[in-house]
Coordinates of C-alpha atoms in Angstrom, one line a residue:
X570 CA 33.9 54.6 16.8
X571 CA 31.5 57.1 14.8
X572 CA 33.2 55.2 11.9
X573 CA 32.0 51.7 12.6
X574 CA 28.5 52.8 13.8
X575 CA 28.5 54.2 10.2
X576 CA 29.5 51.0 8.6
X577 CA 26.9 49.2 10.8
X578 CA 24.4 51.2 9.9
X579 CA 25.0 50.5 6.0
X580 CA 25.6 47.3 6.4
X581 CA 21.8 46.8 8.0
X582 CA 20.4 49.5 5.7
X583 CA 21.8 46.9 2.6
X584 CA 20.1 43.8 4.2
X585 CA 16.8 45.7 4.5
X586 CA 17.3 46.8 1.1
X587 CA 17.4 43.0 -0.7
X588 CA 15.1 41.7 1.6
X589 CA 12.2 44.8 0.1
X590 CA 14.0 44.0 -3.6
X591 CA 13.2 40.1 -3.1
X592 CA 9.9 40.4 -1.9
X593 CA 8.8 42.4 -4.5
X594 CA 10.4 40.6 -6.9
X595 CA 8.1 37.3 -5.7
X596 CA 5.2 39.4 -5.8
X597 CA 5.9 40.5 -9.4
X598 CA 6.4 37.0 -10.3
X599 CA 3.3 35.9 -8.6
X600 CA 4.6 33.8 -5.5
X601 CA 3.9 36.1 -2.8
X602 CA 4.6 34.6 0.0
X603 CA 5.3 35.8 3.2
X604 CA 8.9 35.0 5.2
X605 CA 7.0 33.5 7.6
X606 CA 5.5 31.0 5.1
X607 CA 8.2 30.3 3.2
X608 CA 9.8 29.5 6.5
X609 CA 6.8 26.9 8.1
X610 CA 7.4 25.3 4.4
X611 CA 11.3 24.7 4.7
X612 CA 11.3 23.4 7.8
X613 CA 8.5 20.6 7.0
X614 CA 11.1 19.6 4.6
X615 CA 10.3 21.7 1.3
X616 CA 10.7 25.3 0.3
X617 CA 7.2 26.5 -1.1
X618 CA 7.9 27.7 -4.5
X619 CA 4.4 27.8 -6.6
X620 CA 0.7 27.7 -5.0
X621 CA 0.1 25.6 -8.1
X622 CA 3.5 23.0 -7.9
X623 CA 2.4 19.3 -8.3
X624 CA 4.8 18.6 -6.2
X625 CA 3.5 17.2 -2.5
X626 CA 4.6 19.6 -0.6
X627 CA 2.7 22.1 -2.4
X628 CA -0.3 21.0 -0.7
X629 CA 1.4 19.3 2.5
X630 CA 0.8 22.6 5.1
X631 CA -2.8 23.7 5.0
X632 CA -3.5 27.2 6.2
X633 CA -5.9 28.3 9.3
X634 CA -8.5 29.4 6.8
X635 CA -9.3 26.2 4.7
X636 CA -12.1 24.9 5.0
X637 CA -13.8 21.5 4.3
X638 CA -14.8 22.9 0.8
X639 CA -11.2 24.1 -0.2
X640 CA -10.0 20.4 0.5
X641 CA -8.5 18.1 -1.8
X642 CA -9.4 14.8 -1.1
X643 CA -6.8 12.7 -2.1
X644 CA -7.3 9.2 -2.0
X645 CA -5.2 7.9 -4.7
X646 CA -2.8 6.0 -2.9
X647 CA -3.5 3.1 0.0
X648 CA -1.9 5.0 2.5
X649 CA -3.9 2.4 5.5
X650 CA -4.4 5.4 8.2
X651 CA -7.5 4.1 8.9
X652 CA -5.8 1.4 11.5
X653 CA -4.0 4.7 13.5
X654 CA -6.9 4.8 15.9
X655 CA -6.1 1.2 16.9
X656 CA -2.6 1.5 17.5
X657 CA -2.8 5.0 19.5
X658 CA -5.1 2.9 21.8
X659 CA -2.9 -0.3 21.7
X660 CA 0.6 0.9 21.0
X661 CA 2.1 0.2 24.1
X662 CA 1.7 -3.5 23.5
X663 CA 4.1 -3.5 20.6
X664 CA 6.8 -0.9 22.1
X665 CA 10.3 -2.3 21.8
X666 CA 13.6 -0.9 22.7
X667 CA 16.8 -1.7 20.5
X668 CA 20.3 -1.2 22.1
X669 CA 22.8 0.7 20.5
X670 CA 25.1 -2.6 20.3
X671 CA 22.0 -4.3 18.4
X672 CA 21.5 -5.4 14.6
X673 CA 25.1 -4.2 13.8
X674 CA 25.6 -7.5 11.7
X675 CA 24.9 -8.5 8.0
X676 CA 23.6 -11.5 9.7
X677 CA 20.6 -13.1 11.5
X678 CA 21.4 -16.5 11.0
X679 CA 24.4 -17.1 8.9
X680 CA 23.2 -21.1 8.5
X681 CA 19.8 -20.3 7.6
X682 CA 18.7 -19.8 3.6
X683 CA 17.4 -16.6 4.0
X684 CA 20.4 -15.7 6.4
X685 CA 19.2 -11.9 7.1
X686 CA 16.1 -13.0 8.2
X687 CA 15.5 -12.2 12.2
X688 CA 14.5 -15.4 13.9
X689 CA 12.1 -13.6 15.4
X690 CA 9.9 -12.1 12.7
X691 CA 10.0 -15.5 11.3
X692 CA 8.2 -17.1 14.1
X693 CA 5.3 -14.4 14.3
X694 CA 5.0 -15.2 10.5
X695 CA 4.2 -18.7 11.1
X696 CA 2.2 -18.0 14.4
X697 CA 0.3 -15.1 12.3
X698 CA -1.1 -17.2 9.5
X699 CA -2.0 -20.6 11.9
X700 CA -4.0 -17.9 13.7
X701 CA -6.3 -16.5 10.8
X702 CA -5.5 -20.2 9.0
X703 CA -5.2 -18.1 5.7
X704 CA -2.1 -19.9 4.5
X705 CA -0.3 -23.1 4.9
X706 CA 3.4 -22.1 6.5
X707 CA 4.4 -26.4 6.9
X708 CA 7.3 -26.9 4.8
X709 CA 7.7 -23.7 3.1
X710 CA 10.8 -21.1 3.4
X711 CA 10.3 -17.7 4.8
X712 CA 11.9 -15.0 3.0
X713 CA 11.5 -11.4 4.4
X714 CA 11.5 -8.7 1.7
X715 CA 11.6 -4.6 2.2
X716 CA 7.6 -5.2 1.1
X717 CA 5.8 -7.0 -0.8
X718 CA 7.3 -5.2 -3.9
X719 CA 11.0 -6.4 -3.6
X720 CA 9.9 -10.0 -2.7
X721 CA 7.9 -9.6 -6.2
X722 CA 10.9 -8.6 -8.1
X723 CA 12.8 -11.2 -6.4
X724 CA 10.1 -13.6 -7.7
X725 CA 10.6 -12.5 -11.4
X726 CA 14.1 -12.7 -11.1
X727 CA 13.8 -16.9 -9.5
X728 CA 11.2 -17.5 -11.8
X729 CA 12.1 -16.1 -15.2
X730 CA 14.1 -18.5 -17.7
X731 CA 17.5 -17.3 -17.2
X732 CA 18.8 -19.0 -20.1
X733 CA 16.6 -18.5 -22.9
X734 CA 17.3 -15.6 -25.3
X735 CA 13.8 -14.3 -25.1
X736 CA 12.5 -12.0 -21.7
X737 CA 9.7 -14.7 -19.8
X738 CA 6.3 -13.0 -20.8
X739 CA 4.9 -11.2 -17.4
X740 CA 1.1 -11.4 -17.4
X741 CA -1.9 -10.4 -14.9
X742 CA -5.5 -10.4 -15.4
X743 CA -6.9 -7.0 -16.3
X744 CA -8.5 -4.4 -13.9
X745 CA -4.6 -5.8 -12.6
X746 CA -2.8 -4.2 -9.7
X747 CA -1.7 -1.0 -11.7
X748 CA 2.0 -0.7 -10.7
X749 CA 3.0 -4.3 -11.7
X750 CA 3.6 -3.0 -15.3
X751 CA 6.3 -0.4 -14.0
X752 CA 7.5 -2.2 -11.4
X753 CA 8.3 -5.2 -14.2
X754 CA 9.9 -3.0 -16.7
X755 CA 11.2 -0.5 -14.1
X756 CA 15.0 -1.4 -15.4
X757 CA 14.3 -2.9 -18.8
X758 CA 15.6 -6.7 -17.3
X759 CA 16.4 -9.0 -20.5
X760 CA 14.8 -12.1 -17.7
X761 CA 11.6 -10.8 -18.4
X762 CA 8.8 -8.2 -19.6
X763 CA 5.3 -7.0 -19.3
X764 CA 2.9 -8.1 -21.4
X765 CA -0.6 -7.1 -20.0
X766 CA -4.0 -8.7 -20.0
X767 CA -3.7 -12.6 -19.0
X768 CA -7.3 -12.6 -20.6
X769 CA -5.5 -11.8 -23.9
X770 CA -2.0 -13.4 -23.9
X771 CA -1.5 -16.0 -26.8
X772 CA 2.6 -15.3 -27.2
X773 CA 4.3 -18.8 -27.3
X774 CA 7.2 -19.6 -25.1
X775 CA 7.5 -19.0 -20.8
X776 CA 5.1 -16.9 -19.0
X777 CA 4.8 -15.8 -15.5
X778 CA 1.1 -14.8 -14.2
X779 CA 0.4 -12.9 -11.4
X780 CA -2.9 -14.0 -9.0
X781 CA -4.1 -11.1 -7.0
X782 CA -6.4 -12.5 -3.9
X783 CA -8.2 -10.7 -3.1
X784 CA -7.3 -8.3 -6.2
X785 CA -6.5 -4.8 -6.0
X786 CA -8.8 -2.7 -7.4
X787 CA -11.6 -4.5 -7.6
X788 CA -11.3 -6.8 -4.6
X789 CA -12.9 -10.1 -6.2
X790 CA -11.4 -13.4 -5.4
X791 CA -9.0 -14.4 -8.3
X792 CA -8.0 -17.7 -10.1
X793 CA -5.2 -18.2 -12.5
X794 CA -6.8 -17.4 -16.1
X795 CA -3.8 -18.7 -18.7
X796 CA -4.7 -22.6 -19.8
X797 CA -1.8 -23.8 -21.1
X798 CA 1.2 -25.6 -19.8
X799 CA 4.5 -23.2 -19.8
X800 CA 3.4 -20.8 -17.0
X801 CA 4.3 -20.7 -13.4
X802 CA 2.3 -18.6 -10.7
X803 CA 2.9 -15.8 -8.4
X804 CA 0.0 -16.0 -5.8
X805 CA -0.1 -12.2 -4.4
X806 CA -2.2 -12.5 -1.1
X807 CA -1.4 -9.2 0.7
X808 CA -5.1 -8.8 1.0
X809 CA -6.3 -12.3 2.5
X810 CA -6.8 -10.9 6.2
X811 CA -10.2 -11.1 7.8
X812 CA -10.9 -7.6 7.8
X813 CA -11.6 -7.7 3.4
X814 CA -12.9 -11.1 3.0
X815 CA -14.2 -14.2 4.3
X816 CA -11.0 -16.7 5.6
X817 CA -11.9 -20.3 4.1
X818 CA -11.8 -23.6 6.2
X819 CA -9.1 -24.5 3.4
X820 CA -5.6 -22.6 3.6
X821 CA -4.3 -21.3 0.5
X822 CA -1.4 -23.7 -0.3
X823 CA 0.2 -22.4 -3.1
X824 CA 4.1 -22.1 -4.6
X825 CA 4.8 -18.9 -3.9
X826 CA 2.7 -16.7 -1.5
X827 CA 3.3 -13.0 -1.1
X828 CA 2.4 -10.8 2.0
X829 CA 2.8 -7.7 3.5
X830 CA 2.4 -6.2 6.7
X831 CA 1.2 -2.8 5.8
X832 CA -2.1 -4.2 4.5
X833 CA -2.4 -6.9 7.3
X834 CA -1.8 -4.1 10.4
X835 CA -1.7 -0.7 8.7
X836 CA 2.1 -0.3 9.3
X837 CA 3.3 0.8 5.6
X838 CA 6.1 2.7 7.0
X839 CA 8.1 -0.4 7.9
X840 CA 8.0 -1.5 4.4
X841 CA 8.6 -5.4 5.6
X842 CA 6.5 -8.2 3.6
X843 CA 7.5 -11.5 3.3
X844 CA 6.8 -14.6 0.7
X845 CA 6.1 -18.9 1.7
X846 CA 7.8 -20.3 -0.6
X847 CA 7.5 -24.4 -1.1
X848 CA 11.0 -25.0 -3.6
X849 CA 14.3 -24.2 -2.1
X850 CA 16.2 -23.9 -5.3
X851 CA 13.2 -20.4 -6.1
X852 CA 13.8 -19.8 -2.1
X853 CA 17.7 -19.3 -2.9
X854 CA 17.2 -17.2 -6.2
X855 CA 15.1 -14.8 -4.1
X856 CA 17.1 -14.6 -1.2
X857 CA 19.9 -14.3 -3.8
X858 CA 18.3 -11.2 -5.2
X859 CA 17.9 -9.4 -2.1
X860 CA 21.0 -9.9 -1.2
X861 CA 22.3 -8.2 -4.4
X862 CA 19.9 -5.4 -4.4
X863 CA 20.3 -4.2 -0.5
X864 CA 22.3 -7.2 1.1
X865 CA 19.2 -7.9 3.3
X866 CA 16.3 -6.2 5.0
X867 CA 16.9 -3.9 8.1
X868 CA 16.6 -5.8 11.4
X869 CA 15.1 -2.9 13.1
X870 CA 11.7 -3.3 11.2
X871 CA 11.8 -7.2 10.7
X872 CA 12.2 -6.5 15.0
X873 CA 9.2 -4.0 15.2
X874 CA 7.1 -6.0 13.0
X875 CA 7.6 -9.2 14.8
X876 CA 6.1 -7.3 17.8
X877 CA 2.7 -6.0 16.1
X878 CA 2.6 -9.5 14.4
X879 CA 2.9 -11.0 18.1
X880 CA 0.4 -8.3 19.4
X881 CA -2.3 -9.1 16.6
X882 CA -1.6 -12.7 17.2
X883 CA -2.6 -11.8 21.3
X884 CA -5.4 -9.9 20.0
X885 CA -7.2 -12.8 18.4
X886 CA -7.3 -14.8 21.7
X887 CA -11.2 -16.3 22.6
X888 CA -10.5 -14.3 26.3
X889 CA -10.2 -10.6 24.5
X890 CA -12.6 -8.3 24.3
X891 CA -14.1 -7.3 20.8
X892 CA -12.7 -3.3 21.6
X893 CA -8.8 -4.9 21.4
X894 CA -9.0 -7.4 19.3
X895 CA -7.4 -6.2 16.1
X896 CA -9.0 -7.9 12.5
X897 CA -12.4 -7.0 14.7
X898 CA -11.8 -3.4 15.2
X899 CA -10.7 -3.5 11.5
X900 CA -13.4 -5.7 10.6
X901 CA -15.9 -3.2 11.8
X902 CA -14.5 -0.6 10.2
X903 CA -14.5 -1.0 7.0
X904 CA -18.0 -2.6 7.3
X905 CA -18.9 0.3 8.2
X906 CA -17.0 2.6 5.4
X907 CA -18.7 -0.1 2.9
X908 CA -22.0 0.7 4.3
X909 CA -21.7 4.7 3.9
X910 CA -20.1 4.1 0.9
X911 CA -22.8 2.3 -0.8
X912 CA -25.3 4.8 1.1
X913 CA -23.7 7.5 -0.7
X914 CA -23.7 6.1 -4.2
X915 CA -27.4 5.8 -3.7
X916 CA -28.0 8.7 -2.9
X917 CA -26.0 10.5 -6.0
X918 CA -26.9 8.1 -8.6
X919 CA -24.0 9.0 -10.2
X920 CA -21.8 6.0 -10.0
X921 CA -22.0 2.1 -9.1
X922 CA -20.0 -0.4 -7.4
X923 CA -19.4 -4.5 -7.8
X924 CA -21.8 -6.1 -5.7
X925 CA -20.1 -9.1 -3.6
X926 CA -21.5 -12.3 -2.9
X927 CA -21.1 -13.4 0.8
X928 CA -19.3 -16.2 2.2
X929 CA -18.4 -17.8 5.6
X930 CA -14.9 -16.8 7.4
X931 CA -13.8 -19.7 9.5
X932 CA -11.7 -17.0 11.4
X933 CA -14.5 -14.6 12.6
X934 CA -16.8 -16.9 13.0
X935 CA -20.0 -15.2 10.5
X936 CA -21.1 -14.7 6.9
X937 CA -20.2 -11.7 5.4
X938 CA -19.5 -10.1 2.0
X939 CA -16.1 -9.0 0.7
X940 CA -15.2 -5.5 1.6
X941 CA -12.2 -4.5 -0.3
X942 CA -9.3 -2.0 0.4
X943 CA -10.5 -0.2 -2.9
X944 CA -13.1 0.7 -4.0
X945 CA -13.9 0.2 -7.9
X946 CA -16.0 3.0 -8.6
X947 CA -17.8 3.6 -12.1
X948 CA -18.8 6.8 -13.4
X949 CA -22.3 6.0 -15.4
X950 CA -23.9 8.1 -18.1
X951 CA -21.6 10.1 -20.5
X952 CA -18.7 10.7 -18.1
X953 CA -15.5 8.7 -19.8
X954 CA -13.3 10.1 -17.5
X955 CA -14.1 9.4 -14.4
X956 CA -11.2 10.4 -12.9
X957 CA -10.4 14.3 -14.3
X958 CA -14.2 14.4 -13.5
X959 CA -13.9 13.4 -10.0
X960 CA -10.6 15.7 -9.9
X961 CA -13.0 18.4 -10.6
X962 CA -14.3 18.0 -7.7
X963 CA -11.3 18.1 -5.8
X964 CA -11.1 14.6 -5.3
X965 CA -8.3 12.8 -6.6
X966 CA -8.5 8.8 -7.5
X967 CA -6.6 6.7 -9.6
X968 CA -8.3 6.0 -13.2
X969 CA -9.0 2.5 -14.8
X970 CA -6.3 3.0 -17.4
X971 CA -4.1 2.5 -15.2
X972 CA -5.2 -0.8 -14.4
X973 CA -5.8 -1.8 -18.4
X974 CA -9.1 -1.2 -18.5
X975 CA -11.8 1.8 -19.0
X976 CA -10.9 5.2 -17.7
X977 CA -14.9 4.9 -16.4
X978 CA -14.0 3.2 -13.8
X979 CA -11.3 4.9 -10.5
X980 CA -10.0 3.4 -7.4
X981 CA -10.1 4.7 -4.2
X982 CA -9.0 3.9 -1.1
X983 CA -10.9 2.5 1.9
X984 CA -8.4 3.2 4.3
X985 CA -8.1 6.7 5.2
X986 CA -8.1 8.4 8.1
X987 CA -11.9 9.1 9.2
X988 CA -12.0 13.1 8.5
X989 CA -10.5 12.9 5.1
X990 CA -13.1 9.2 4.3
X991 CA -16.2 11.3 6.0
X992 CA -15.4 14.3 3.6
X993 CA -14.9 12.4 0.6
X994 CA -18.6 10.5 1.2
X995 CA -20.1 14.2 1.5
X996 CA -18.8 15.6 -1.4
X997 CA -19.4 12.5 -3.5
X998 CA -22.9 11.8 -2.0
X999 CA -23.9 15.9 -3.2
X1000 CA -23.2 15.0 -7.2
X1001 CA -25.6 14.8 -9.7
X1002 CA -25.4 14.3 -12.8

């Protein structure tokens, strides 16, 4: 017996003994980090290595202690977070419950073109847009895509010249949406290739242009640029909602029509968009591409999002109230954001913004000016950088370069939750140059 106490005891003695040699070997190496925290940080889903990692879960668990001024306000990325406080008050209108027997098929609809797309999600589409009126839906194919950024590859992949021995030229018109360049050339496809600037392009053979409506980043209503026969068009529309511009008495009726439901309702994490397409011989192509690239889109969300498309569709009734009618409550907000907003550049005289002209939405019923996602901010005077300067402030945009134009100018998003939109207003309202 007094020999296993003894054996215990060493054996407890040796644990204590790493754990004092690893501690102080992460204080030596500067990480010095309590077990506790290194704990909290592994089971949000990362191990905290460095304070300084770039990596987002260097900066995903705050402490007690930070305060507003020790913030980084990060609004890089559209995350839409803003629409949260509609849903936590409205949620329980798009609650569904799935049965364990449910969506265990390939298929939705084995006879139908786009055979993986749920009946269901279709008919909200169409219901949606007759709603707003934003886009015809008469004679066009539905195809559901996981987002608006597979249906766009599945567009360049109908769309492109499959037979010639030259990639179709891919072109957009510059500040363009700044992931269509890497999204194009992501696996080096001999169908097609970027070549920037619309405004620019003289190369000879096929092209493909992209149409951002409103565009993303500087939310101005777009027309094709390229004049000259050859070209087809990709109309991307995932901003023509209510809540950013003025809805026309005049749906858009175009080829191809891209949407998505993360910047119609807010719900990103989905990751369902869809595309109207008028030919069936592009519908096929595209539906053929998904189908080689993930055999479909997950039921599940094409179910969920039906219900928030049905909910919004409720919402926009003549009997609601303006509290619970959705594009209102979004409407208001960022009319609102865009107010501070151009309240706080004022105030700084640091920066400036596009001024919009206003026009009449047929949907809502009033006059108003656009009032982007984004926000196209310039730095004036001798800043070139605009966004390492605005880093240095602990505020982190995305700079004009990416978007082929001048690093003077960032983007930032509109759509944050209201803590981390109010801070950023503070901090950028305070600079002067």
């Amino acid at each position: 017996m007094g020999k296993l106490c003894s054996l215990r005891n060493l054996f407890v003695l040796s644990l204590a003994l790493n754990a004092s040699f690893l501690m102080r070997v992460m204080y030596k190496e500067g990480l010095g980090h309590s077990i506790n925290d290194i704990f909290m940080n592994k089971r949000e889903g990362c191990l905290l290595v460095s304070s300084s990692s770039s990596s987002p879960c260097a900066t995903a668990t705050a402490t007690d202690t930070e305060t507003d001024e020790d913030k980084i306000v990060n609004l890089d990325h559209g995350d839409p977070t803003m629409y949260e406080n509609y849903w936590k008050q409205n949620g329980d209108k798009t609650t569904i419950v799935i049965p364990g027997w449910q969506s265990l098929s390939y298929f939705s609809d084995a006879k139908s073109l786009c055979w993986f797309l749920e009946p269901e999600f279709a008919k909200q589409v169409v219901r949606l847009h007759q709603v707003v009126g934003n886009a015809v839906t008469e004679d066009r194919y539905v195809i559901v895509g996981t987002g608006s950024t597979q249906l766009y590859q599945a567009a360049l992949y109908a769309l492109s010249d499959h037979q010639s021995d030259e990639p179709t030229s891919i072109v957009s018109a510059a500040p363009y949406y700044s992931s269509y360049p890497a999204i194009t050339d992501c696996v080096k496809s001999g169908l097609h290739k970027w070549e920037g600037d619309a405004h620019k392009f003289k190369k000879p053979g096929p092209f493909i242009e992209l149409v951002t409506s409103p565009n993303n980043p500087d939310g101005f209503i777009r027309q094709s640029v390229v004049n000259r026969t050859g070209g087809v068009l990709i109309h991307d529309l995932a901003y023509y909602w209510p809540q950013y511009t003025p809805i026309t008495n005049k749906p858009a009726d175009h080829d191809l029509m891209l949407f998505t439901v993360s910047k119609c309702t807010g719900h990103a994490g989905m990751r369902i968009g869809w595309a109207l397409v008028k030919d069936r011989v592009v519908a096929q192509k595209m539906v053929k591409y998904i189908e080689l690239t993930s055999i479909g889109v997950s039921k599940d969300s094409q179910l969920r999002a039906a219900k928030v498309l049905e909910a919004v569709s409720d919402s926009s009734g003549k009997e609601v109230c303006e509290r619970d009618s959705f594009f209102k409550f979004a409407f208001h907000s960022l009319e609102q954001r865009w107010k501070q907003l151009r309240e706080a550049v004022k105030k700084s005289g640091s920066f400036s913004l596009p001024e919009f002209s206003s026009g009449h939405c047929s949907f809502l019923k009033r006059d108003f000016e656009l009032q982007p996602a984004f926000a196209w901010l310039k730095c004036e005077g001798e800043i070139e950088d605009c966004e390492g300067f605005l880093r240095s402030k602990k505020m982190i945009t995305r700079s004009g370069k990416h978007f082929g134009v001048s690093p003077k100018y960032v983007r930032i998003s509109m759509l944050d939750r209201d803590a981390m939109y109010n801070l950023f207003l503070s901090r950028l309202s305070a600079i002067r140059l």
